[in-house]
Amino acid sequence: MPPRFNEIIATEEQLRQVLGAPSQRAVDKTVSALDDNCRAFIAASPFLLIGSTDAQGRLDVSPKGDPPGFVQVLDEYTVAIPDRLGNRRADTFVNILQRPQVALLFMIPGKQDTLRVGGNALIVRDQGLREGMAVEGKVPDLALVVEVQEAFIHCPKCMIRSHLWEPQHWPSLEAVPSMAQTFIAHAKIDQSVEEVQAQIDQAVKERLY
């Protein structure tokens, strides 16, 4: 197949010729442990994204959400994330068994900046830890523990450009297929949209925790 693009950046030297070097402040903002600033951010965050990769280098990003503070900071180098009920694909867990490196992106609704955390992950079942993560009396079967290697705050420009927290700028969803429609198309399900949507609604109602 002939190359689709004519000008491809292939080295960091070429990249820096276009972008230039980062400021010293941008380099120095990375810390190797969670200080009070990072802890306060994590305590207020109800949502994060987890990036992981398998042994073949195939990437995955998984969203996690719960009441603010659901991610526990065990100490300055360790955080624990509860695993709630899902579809049992366990993409993140399977990846971690092959490559433990993960990246976390913490978000707080209405806050423009985000917190990025990187480190190595473990899948644990320690009862005391899991019991401390119970919601509505439901204890998670597993917890993801991340041994923090770096953390840094990410600037707000992407949030400002996207108007992510400004409902008046949100796009119309009329032309966007529903989850049921997409599920039928991708999984080749021989059911109606109404039937699949009812199953989704039931799962959300009965298997949230």
mmCIF file of C-alpha atoms in Angstrom:
data_model
loop_
_atom_site.group_PDB
_atom_site.id
_atom_site.type_symbol
_atom_site.label_atom_id
_atom_site.label_comp_id
_atom_site.label_asym_id
_atom_site.label_seq_id
_atom_site.Cartn_x
_atom_site.Cartn_y
_atom_site.Cartn_z
ATOM 1 C CA MET A 1 0.000 0.000 0.000
ATOM 2 C CA PRO A 2 1.486 3.379 -0.983
ATOM 3 C CA PRO A 3 2.071 5.852 1.862
ATOM 4 C CA ARG A 4 -0.981 7.999 2.534
ATOM 5 C CA PHE A 5 0.961 10.988 3.839
ATOM 6 C CA ASN A 6 3.984 12.761 2.400
ATOM 7 C CA GLU A 7 5.457 14.532 5.428
ATOM 8 C CA ILE A 8 5.790 12.178 8.389
ATOM 9 C CA ILE A 9 7.687 13.049 11.562
ATOM 10 C CA ALA A 10 9.944 10.061 12.288
ATOM 11 C CA THR A 11 12.435 11.335 14.883
ATOM 12 C CA GLU A 12 12.332 13.499 17.995
ATOM 13 C CA GLU A 13 14.780 15.868 16.313
ATOM 14 C CA GLN A 14 12.249 16.472 13.537
ATOM 15 C CA LEU A 15 9.508 16.887 16.118
ATOM 16 C CA ARG A 16 11.491 19.501 18.043
ATOM 17 C CA GLN A 17 12.178 21.418 14.846
ATOM 18 C CA VAL A 18 8.427 21.962 14.614
ATOM 19 C CA LEU A 19 7.431 22.285 18.277
ATOM 20 C CA GLY A 20 10.583 23.552 19.927
ATOM 21 C CA ALA A 21 11.746 22.481 23.385
ATOM 22 C CA PRO A 22 9.449 22.404 26.434
ATOM 23 C CA SER A 23 9.885 25.126 29.014
ATOM 24 C CA GLN A 24 11.864 24.253 32.116
ATOM 25 C CA ARG A 25 8.726 24.795 34.175
ATOM 26 C CA ALA A 26 6.865 22.196 32.085
ATOM 27 C CA VAL A 27 9.662 19.717 32.754
ATOM 28 C CA ASP A 28 10.003 20.513 36.450
ATOM 29 C CA LYS A 29 6.285 20.151 37.255
ATOM 30 C CA THR A 30 6.578 16.340 37.374
ATOM 31 C CA VAL A 31 6.816 14.918 40.893
ATOM 32 C CA SER A 32 7.670 11.376 41.976
ATOM 33 C CA ALA A 33 5.207 11.176 44.874
ATOM 34 C CA LEU A 34 1.687 12.349 45.679
ATOM 35 C CA ASP A 35 1.869 15.560 47.705
ATOM 36 C CA ASP A 36 -1.042 17.362 49.374
ATOM 37 C CA ASN A 37 -2.017 18.991 46.059
ATOM 38 C CA CYS A 38 -2.305 15.642 44.290
ATOM 39 C CA ARG A 39 -4.139 14.089 47.230
ATOM 40 C CA ALA A 40 -6.712 16.891 47.294
ATOM 41 C CA PHE A 41 -7.308 16.511 43.559
ATOM 42 C CA ILE A 42 -7.793 12.741 43.803
ATOM 43 C CA ALA A 43 -10.100 13.133 46.816
ATOM 44 C CA ALA A 44 -12.410 15.398 44.783
ATOM 45 C CA SER A 45 -12.325 13.352 41.581
ATOM 46 C CA PRO A 46 -15.316 11.130 40.692
ATOM 47 C CA PHE A 47 -13.897 10.035 37.319
ATOM 48 C CA LEU A 48 -10.650 8.822 35.805
ATOM 49 C CA LEU A 49 -9.287 7.135 32.708
ATOM 50 C CA ILE A 50 -6.844 4.228 32.912
ATOM 51 C CA GLY A 51 -4.443 3.589 30.046
ATOM 52 C CA SER A 52 -2.780 0.174 29.733
ATOM 53 C CA THR A 53 -1.108 -2.005 27.113
ATOM 54 C CA ASP A 54 -0.664 -5.715 26.456
ATOM 55 C CA ALA A 55 2.507 -7.610 25.576
ATOM 56 C CA GLN A 56 1.988 -6.881 21.876
ATOM 57 C CA GLY A 57 1.731 -3.143 22.498
ATOM 58 C CA ARG A 58 -2.013 -2.938 21.881
ATOM 59 C CA LEU A 59 -3.414 -0.060 23.897
ATOM 60 C CA ASP A 60 -6.580 0.312 25.924
ATOM 61 C CA VAL A 61 -8.175 3.198 27.808
ATOM 62 C CA SER A 62 -10.889 2.392 30.339
ATOM 63 C CA PRO A 63 -13.109 4.888 32.213
ATOM 64 C CA LYS A 64 -13.820 4.492 35.926
ATOM 65 C CA GLY A 65 -16.338 6.473 37.948
ATOM 66 C CA ASP A 66 -17.793 6.532 41.453
ATOM 67 C CA PRO A 67 -18.535 9.112 44.161
ATOM 68 C CA PRO A 68 -15.704 11.662 44.661
ATOM 69 C CA GLY A 69 -12.815 10.166 46.569
ATOM 70 C CA PHE A 70 -13.454 6.609 45.408
ATOM 71 C CA VAL A 71 -9.758 6.265 44.587
ATOM 72 C CA GLN A 72 -7.946 5.773 47.879
ATOM 73 C CA VAL A 73 -4.514 7.287 48.450
ATOM 74 C CA LEU A 74 -2.847 4.685 50.669
ATOM 75 C CA ASP A 75 0.388 6.657 50.960
ATOM 76 C CA GLU A 76 2.418 9.097 48.887
ATOM 77 C CA TYR A 77 3.413 6.343 46.455
ATOM 78 C CA THR A 78 0.276 4.204 46.307
ATOM 79 C CA VAL A 79 -3.338 4.541 45.173
ATOM 80 C CA ALA A 80 -6.088 1.909 45.099
ATOM 81 C CA ILE A 81 -9.004 1.810 42.657
ATOM 82 C CA PRO A 82 -12.081 -0.382 43.272
ATOM 83 C CA ASP A 83 -13.329 -2.608 40.458
ATOM 84 C CA ARG A 84 -17.102 -2.389 40.073
ATOM 85 C CA LEU A 85 -19.423 -4.723 38.179
ATOM 86 C CA GLY A 86 -18.946 -4.710 34.414
ATOM 87 C CA ASN A 87 -19.045 -6.975 31.389
ATOM 88 C CA ARG A 88 -16.155 -9.178 32.608
ATOM 89 C CA ARG A 89 -13.925 -8.375 29.629
ATOM 90 C CA ALA A 90 -11.356 -7.173 32.181
ATOM 91 C CA ASP A 91 -9.262 -5.531 29.463
ATOM 92 C CA THR A 92 -7.222 -3.482 31.930
ATOM 93 C CA PHE A 93 -6.596 -6.418 34.252
ATOM 94 C CA VAL A 94 -5.556 -8.744 31.425
ATOM 95 C CA ASN A 95 -3.159 -6.090 30.137
ATOM 96 C CA ILE A 96 -1.648 -5.541 33.584
ATOM 97 C CA LEU A 97 -0.919 -9.256 33.910
ATOM 98 C CA GLN A 98 1.238 -8.849 30.801
ATOM 99 C CA ARG A 99 2.583 -5.334 31.342
ATOM 100 C CA PRO A 100 2.075 -3.599 34.689
ATOM 101 C CA GLN A 101 2.628 -0.040 33.474
ATOM 102 C CA VAL A 102 -0.480 2.163 33.577
ATOM 103 C CA ALA A 103 -1.346 5.828 33.154
ATOM 104 C CA LEU A 104 -4.190 7.537 35.037
ATOM 105 C CA LEU A 105 -5.994 10.757 34.146
ATOM 106 C CA PHE A 106 -8.106 12.217 36.961
ATOM 107 C CA MET A 107 -10.895 14.680 36.172
ATOM 108 C CA ILE A 108 -13.177 16.836 38.329
ATOM 109 C CA PRO A 109 -16.426 18.171 36.802
ATOM 110 C CA GLY A 110 -16.174 21.920 36.324
ATOM 111 C CA LYS A 111 -12.401 22.005 36.875
ATOM 112 C CA GLN A 112 -10.362 22.852 33.810
ATOM 113 C CA ASP A 113 -7.044 21.201 34.712
ATOM 114 C CA THR A 114 -6.507 17.457 35.117
ATOM 115 C CA LEU A 115 -4.079 15.289 37.077
ATOM 116 C CA ARG A 116 -1.928 12.690 35.348
ATOM 117 C CA VAL A 117 -0.389 9.812 37.305
ATOM 118 C CA GLY A 118 1.833 7.010 36.030
ATOM 119 C CA GLY A 119 3.175 3.854 37.629
ATOM 120 C CA ASN A 120 3.028 0.077 37.915
ATOM 121 C CA ALA A 121 -0.186 -1.731 38.806
ATOM 122 C CA LEU A 122 -1.122 -4.792 40.839
ATOM 123 C CA ILE A 123 -4.434 -6.662 41.009
ATOM 124 C CA VAL A 124 -5.195 -7.349 44.668
ATOM 125 C CA ARG A 125 -7.892 -9.014 46.780
ATOM 126 C CA ASP A 126 -6.912 -7.945 50.295
ATOM 127 C CA GLN A 127 -10.170 -8.066 52.234
ATOM 128 C CA GLY A 128 -9.529 -5.063 54.453
ATOM 129 C CA LEU A 129 -8.768 -2.859 51.471
ATOM 130 C CA ARG A 130 -11.799 -4.032 49.517
ATOM 131 C CA GLU A 131 -14.169 -3.628 52.441
ATOM 132 C CA GLY A 132 -13.089 -0.010 52.742
ATOM 133 C CA MET A 133 -14.219 0.522 49.143
ATOM 134 C CA ALA A 134 -17.772 -0.757 49.612
ATOM 135 C CA VAL A 135 -20.651 1.273 48.161
ATOM 136 C CA GLU A 136 -24.270 0.539 49.088
ATOM 137 C CA GLY A 137 -22.992 -2.422 51.083
ATOM 138 C CA LYS A 138 -21.381 -3.987 47.995
ATOM 139 C CA VAL A 139 -17.701 -4.877 48.367
ATOM 140 C CA PRO A 140 -15.699 -5.024 45.106
ATOM 141 C CA ASP A 141 -14.174 -8.380 44.216
ATOM 142 C CA LEU A 142 -10.907 -6.789 43.112
ATOM 143 C CA ALA A 143 -8.886 -3.630 43.562
ATOM 144 C CA LEU A 144 -6.297 -2.116 41.263
ATOM 145 C CA VAL A 145 -3.303 -0.821 43.221
ATOM 146 C CA VAL A 146 -0.938 1.558 41.439
ATOM 147 C CA GLU A 147 2.603 2.145 42.683
ATOM 148 C CA VAL A 148 3.108 5.770 41.678
ATOM 149 C CA GLN A 149 6.246 6.739 39.773
ATOM 150 C CA GLU A 150 5.248 10.186 38.533
ATOM 151 C CA ALA A 151 2.447 12.715 38.732
ATOM 152 C CA PHE A 152 1.816 16.129 37.239
ATOM 153 C CA ILE A 153 -0.946 18.597 36.607
ATOM 154 C CA HIS A 154 -2.108 19.069 32.998
ATOM 155 C CA CYS A 155 -2.953 22.521 31.682
ATOM 156 C CA PRO A 156 -6.612 23.539 31.053
ATOM 157 C CA LYS A 157 -6.371 24.446 27.361
ATOM 158 C CA CYS A 158 -8.101 21.289 26.080
ATOM 159 C CA MET A 159 -11.050 21.866 28.427
ATOM 160 C CA ILE A 160 -11.327 25.499 27.406
ATOM 161 C CA ARG A 161 -11.159 24.691 23.699
ATOM 162 C CA SER A 162 -13.729 21.894 23.981
ATOM 163 C CA HIS A 163 -16.111 23.762 26.348
ATOM 164 C CA LEU A 164 -16.426 20.389 28.062
ATOM 165 C CA TRP A 165 -18.064 21.715 31.216
ATOM 166 C CA GLU A 166 -20.285 24.290 29.487
ATOM 167 C CA PRO A 167 -23.689 22.736 28.618
ATOM 168 C CA GLN A 168 -24.624 25.621 26.345
ATOM 169 C CA HIS A 169 -21.819 24.519 24.002
ATOM 170 C CA TRP A 170 -22.568 20.803 24.032
ATOM 171 C CA PRO A 171 -23.387 19.298 20.599
ATOM 172 C CA SER A 172 -26.777 17.876 19.724
ATOM 173 C CA LEU A 173 -27.010 14.099 20.135
ATOM 174 C CA GLU A 174 -29.797 13.646 17.593
ATOM 175 C CA ALA A 175 -27.460 12.310 14.902
ATOM 176 C CA VAL A 176 -25.407 10.146 17.288
ATOM 177 C CA PRO A 177 -26.492 6.473 17.427
ATOM 178 C CA SER A 178 -27.591 5.140 20.806
ATOM 179 C CA MET A 179 -25.551 2.513 22.621
ATOM 180 C CA ALA A 180 -28.167 -0.075 21.676
ATOM 181 C CA GLN A 181 -27.945 0.836 17.980
ATOM 182 C CA THR A 182 -24.152 0.668 18.008
ATOM 183 C CA PHE A 183 -24.156 -2.588 19.966
ATOM 184 C CA ILE A 184 -26.467 -4.222 17.410
ATOM 185 C CA ALA A 185 -24.324 -3.037 14.498
ATOM 186 C CA HIS A 186 -20.995 -4.084 15.995
ATOM 187 C CA ALA A 187 -21.974 -7.359 17.705
ATOM 188 C CA LYS A 188 -24.355 -8.429 14.906
ATOM 189 C CA ILE A 189 -27.213 -8.969 17.369
ATOM 190 C CA ASP A 190 -30.514 -10.220 15.955
ATOM 191 C CA GLN A 191 -32.704 -8.141 18.256
ATOM 192 C CA SER A 192 -34.555 -4.860 18.038
ATOM 193 C CA VAL A 193 -33.153 -1.588 19.351
ATOM 194 C CA GLU A 194 -35.900 -1.571 21.971
ATOM 195 C CA GLU A 195 -34.991 -5.065 23.206
ATOM 196 C CA VAL A 196 -31.294 -4.292 23.489
ATOM 197 C CA GLN A 197 -31.944 -0.928 25.124
ATOM 198 C CA ALA A 198 -34.155 -2.643 27.710
ATOM 199 C CA GLN A 199 -31.325 -5.065 28.494
ATOM 200 C CA ILE A 200 -28.875 -2.185 28.884
ATOM 201 C CA ASP A 201 -31.272 -0.315 31.163
ATOM 202 C CA GLN A 202 -31.805 -3.430 33.283
ATOM 203 C CA ALA A 203 -28.055 -4.016 33.641
ATOM 204 C CA VAL A 204 -27.513 -0.418 34.717
ATOM 205 C CA LYS A 205 -30.322 -0.672 37.251
ATOM 206 C CA GLU A 206 -29.453 -4.075 38.713
ATOM 207 C CA ARG A 207 -25.657 -4.290 38.329
ATOM 208 C CA LEU A 208 -24.383 -0.818 39.171
ATOM 209 C CA TYR A 209 -22.718 -2.155 42.332
#
